[in-house]
mmCIF file of C-alpha atoms in Angstrom:
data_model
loop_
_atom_site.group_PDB
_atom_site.id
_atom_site.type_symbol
_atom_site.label_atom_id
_atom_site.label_comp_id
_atom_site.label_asym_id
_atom_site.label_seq_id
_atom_site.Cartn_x
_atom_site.Cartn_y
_atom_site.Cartn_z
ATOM 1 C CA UNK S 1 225.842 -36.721 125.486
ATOM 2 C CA UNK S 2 222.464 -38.175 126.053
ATOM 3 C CA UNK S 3 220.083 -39.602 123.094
ATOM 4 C CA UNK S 4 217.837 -36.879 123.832
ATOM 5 C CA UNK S 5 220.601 -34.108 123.599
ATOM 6 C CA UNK S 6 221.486 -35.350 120.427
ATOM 7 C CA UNK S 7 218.196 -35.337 118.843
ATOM 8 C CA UNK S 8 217.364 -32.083 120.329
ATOM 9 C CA UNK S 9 220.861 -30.320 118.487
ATOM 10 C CA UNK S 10 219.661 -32.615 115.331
ATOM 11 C CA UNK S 11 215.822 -31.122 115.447
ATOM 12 C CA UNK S 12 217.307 -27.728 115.805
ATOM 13 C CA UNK S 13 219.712 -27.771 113.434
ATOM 14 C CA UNK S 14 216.905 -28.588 111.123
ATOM 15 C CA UNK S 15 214.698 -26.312 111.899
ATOM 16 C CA UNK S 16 217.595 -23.986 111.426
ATOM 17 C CA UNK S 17 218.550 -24.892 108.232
ATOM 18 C CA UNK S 18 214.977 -24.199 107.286
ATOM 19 C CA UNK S 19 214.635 -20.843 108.411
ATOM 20 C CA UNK S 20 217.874 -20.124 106.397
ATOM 21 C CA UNK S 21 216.365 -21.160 103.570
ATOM 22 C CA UNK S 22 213.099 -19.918 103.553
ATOM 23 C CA UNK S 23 214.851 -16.248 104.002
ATOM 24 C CA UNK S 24 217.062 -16.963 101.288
ATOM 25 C CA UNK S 25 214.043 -17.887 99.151
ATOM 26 C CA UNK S 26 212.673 -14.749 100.175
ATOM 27 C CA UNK S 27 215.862 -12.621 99.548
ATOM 28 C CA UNK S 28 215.570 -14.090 95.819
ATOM 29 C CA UNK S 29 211.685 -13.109 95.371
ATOM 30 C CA UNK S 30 212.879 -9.701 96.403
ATOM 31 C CA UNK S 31 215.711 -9.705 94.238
ATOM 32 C CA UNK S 32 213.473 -10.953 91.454
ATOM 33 C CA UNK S 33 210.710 -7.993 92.106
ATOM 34 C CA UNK S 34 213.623 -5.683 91.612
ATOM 35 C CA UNK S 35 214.285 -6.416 88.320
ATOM 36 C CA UNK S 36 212.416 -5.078 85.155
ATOM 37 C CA UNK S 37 214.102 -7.708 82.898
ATOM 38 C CA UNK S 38 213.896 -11.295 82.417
ATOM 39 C CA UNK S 39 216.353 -13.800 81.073
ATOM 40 C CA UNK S 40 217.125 -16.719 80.577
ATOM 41 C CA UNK S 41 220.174 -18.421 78.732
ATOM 42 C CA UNK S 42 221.087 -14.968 77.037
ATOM 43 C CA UNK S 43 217.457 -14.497 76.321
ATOM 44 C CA UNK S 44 215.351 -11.438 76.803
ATOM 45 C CA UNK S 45 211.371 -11.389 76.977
ATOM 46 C CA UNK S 46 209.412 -9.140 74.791
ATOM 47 C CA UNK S 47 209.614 -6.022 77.068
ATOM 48 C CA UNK S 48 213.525 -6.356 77.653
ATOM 49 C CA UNK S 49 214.075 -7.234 73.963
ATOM 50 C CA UNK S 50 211.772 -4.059 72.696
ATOM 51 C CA UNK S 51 213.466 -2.276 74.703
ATOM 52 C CA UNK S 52 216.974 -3.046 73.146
ATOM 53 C CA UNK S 53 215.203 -2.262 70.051
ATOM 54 C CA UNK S 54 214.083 1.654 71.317
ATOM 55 C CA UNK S 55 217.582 2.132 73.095
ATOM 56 C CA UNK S 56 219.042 1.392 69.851
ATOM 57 C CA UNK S 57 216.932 3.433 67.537
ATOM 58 C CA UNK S 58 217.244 6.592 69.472
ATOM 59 C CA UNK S 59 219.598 6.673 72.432
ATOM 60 C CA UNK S 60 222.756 4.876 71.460
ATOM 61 C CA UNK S 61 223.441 8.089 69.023
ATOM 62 C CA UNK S 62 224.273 9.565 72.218
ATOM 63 C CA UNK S 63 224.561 7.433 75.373
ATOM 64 C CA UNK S 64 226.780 4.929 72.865
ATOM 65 C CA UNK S 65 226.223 1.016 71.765
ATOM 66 C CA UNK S 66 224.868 -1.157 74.453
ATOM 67 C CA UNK S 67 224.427 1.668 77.026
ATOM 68 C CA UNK S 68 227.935 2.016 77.477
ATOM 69 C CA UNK S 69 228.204 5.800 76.547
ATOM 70 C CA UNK S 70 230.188 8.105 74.864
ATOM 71 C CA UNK S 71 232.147 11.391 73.774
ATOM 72 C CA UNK S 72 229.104 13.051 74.167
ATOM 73 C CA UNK S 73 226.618 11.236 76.959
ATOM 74 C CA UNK S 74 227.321 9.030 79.873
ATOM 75 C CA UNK S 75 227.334 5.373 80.146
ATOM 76 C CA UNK S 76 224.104 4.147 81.370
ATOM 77 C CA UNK S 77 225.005 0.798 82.361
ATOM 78 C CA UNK S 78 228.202 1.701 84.930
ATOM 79 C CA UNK S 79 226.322 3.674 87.558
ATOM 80 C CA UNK S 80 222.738 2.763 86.529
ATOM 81 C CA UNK S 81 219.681 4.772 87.699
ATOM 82 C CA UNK S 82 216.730 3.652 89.790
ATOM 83 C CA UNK S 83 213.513 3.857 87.847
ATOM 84 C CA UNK S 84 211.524 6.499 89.216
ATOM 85 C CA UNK S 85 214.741 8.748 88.129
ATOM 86 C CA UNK S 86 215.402 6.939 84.462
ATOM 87 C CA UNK S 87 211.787 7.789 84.514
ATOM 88 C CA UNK S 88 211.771 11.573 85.486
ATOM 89 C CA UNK S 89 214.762 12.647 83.364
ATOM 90 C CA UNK S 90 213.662 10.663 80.412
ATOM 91 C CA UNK S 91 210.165 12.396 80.606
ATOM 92 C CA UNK S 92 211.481 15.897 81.745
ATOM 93 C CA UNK S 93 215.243 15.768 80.079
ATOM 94 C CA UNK S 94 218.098 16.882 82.506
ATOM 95 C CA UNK S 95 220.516 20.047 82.585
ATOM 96 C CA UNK S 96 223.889 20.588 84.302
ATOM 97 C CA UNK S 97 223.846 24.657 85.848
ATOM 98 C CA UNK S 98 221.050 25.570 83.878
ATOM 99 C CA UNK S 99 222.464 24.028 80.190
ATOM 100 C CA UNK S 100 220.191 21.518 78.717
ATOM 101 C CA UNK S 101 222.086 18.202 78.157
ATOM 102 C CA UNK S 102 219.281 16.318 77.647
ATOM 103 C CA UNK S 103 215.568 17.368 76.145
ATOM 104 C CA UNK S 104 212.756 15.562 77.414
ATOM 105 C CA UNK S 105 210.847 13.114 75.518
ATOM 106 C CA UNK S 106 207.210 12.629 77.607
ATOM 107 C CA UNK S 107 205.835 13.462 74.246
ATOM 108 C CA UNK S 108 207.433 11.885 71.737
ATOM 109 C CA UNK S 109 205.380 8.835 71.375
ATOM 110 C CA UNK S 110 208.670 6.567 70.686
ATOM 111 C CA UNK S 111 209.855 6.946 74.037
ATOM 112 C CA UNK S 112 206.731 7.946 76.658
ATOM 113 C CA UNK S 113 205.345 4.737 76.079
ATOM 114 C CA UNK S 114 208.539 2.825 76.232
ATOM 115 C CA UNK S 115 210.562 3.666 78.858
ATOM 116 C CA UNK S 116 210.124 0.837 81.393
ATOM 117 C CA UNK S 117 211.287 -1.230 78.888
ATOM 118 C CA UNK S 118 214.360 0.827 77.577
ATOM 119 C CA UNK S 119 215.018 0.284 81.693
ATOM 120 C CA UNK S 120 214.905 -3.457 81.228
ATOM 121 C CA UNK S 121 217.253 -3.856 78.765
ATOM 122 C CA UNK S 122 219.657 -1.177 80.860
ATOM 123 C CA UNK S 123 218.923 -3.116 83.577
ATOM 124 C CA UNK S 124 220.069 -6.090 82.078
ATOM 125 C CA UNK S 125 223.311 -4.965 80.622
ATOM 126 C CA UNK S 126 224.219 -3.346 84.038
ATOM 127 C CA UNK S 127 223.405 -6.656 85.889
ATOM 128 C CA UNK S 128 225.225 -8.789 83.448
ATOM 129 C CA UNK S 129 222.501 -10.757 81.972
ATOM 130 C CA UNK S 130 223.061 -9.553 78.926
ATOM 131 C CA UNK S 131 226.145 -8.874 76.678
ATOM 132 C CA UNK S 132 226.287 -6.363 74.259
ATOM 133 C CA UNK S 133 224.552 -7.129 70.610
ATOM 134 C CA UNK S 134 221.256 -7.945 69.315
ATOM 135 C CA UNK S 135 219.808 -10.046 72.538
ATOM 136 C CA UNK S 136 217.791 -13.469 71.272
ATOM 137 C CA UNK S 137 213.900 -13.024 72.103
ATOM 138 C CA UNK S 138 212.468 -16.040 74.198
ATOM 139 C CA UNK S 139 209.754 -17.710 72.891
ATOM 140 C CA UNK S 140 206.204 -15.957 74.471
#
């Protein structure tokens, strides 16, 4: 192999390497937009951590500690929702063959205003990055 070969497979397995990267940097900024919730070391911004605070004031009675469901609602953490649909049947409530099995709550001002954050913390527990319990706040 001549000097030039070899610094021509050296050059382009740089400039390989580089593209890989940059496109896995990008995969992570996507992967990052995605998410509602941030965390770090098992701790939840304001958003995520008020949200843990609304799920557990009014929708663990039914959808069970941590999101995990119960007797009487399904888990919200196993097969988790996208948000425009968390956002719809939270807002509008949801019913199985015409039997309401959840009411709405676009006007109940504990829940209309919250929602994207009661997502974040769902979001978090179905992703991993948190475990169940109270969640510690990060500093703002």
């Amino acid at each position: 192999m001549t000097k030039q070969a070899s610094i021509c497979r050296r050059l382009f397995a740089v400039v390989a390497c580089g593209f890989a990267v940059g496109s896995w940097e990008t995969l992570q900024e996507t992967s990052a937009a995605d998410k509602f919730y941030r965390v770090i070391d098992r701790k939840a911004d304001g958003p995520t951590y008020n949200g843990y605070r609304r799920y557990h004031a009014s929708c663990s009675h039914c959808h069970g500690p941590d999101g995990l469901g119960s007797t009487v609602a399904s888990s919200l953490i196993d097969r988790p929702r996208d948000i425009e649909e968390f956002r719809r049947v939270v807002r509008n409530g949801q019913s199985s063959s015409g039997t309401s099995v959840m009411k709405g709550f676009a006007d109940d001002p504990n829940f209309a205003l919250y929602i994207d954050d009661i997502y974040a913390y769902l979001q978090a527990r179905a992703e991993g990055a948190l475990g169940r319990g109270r969640p510690k706040r990060l500093e703002p």
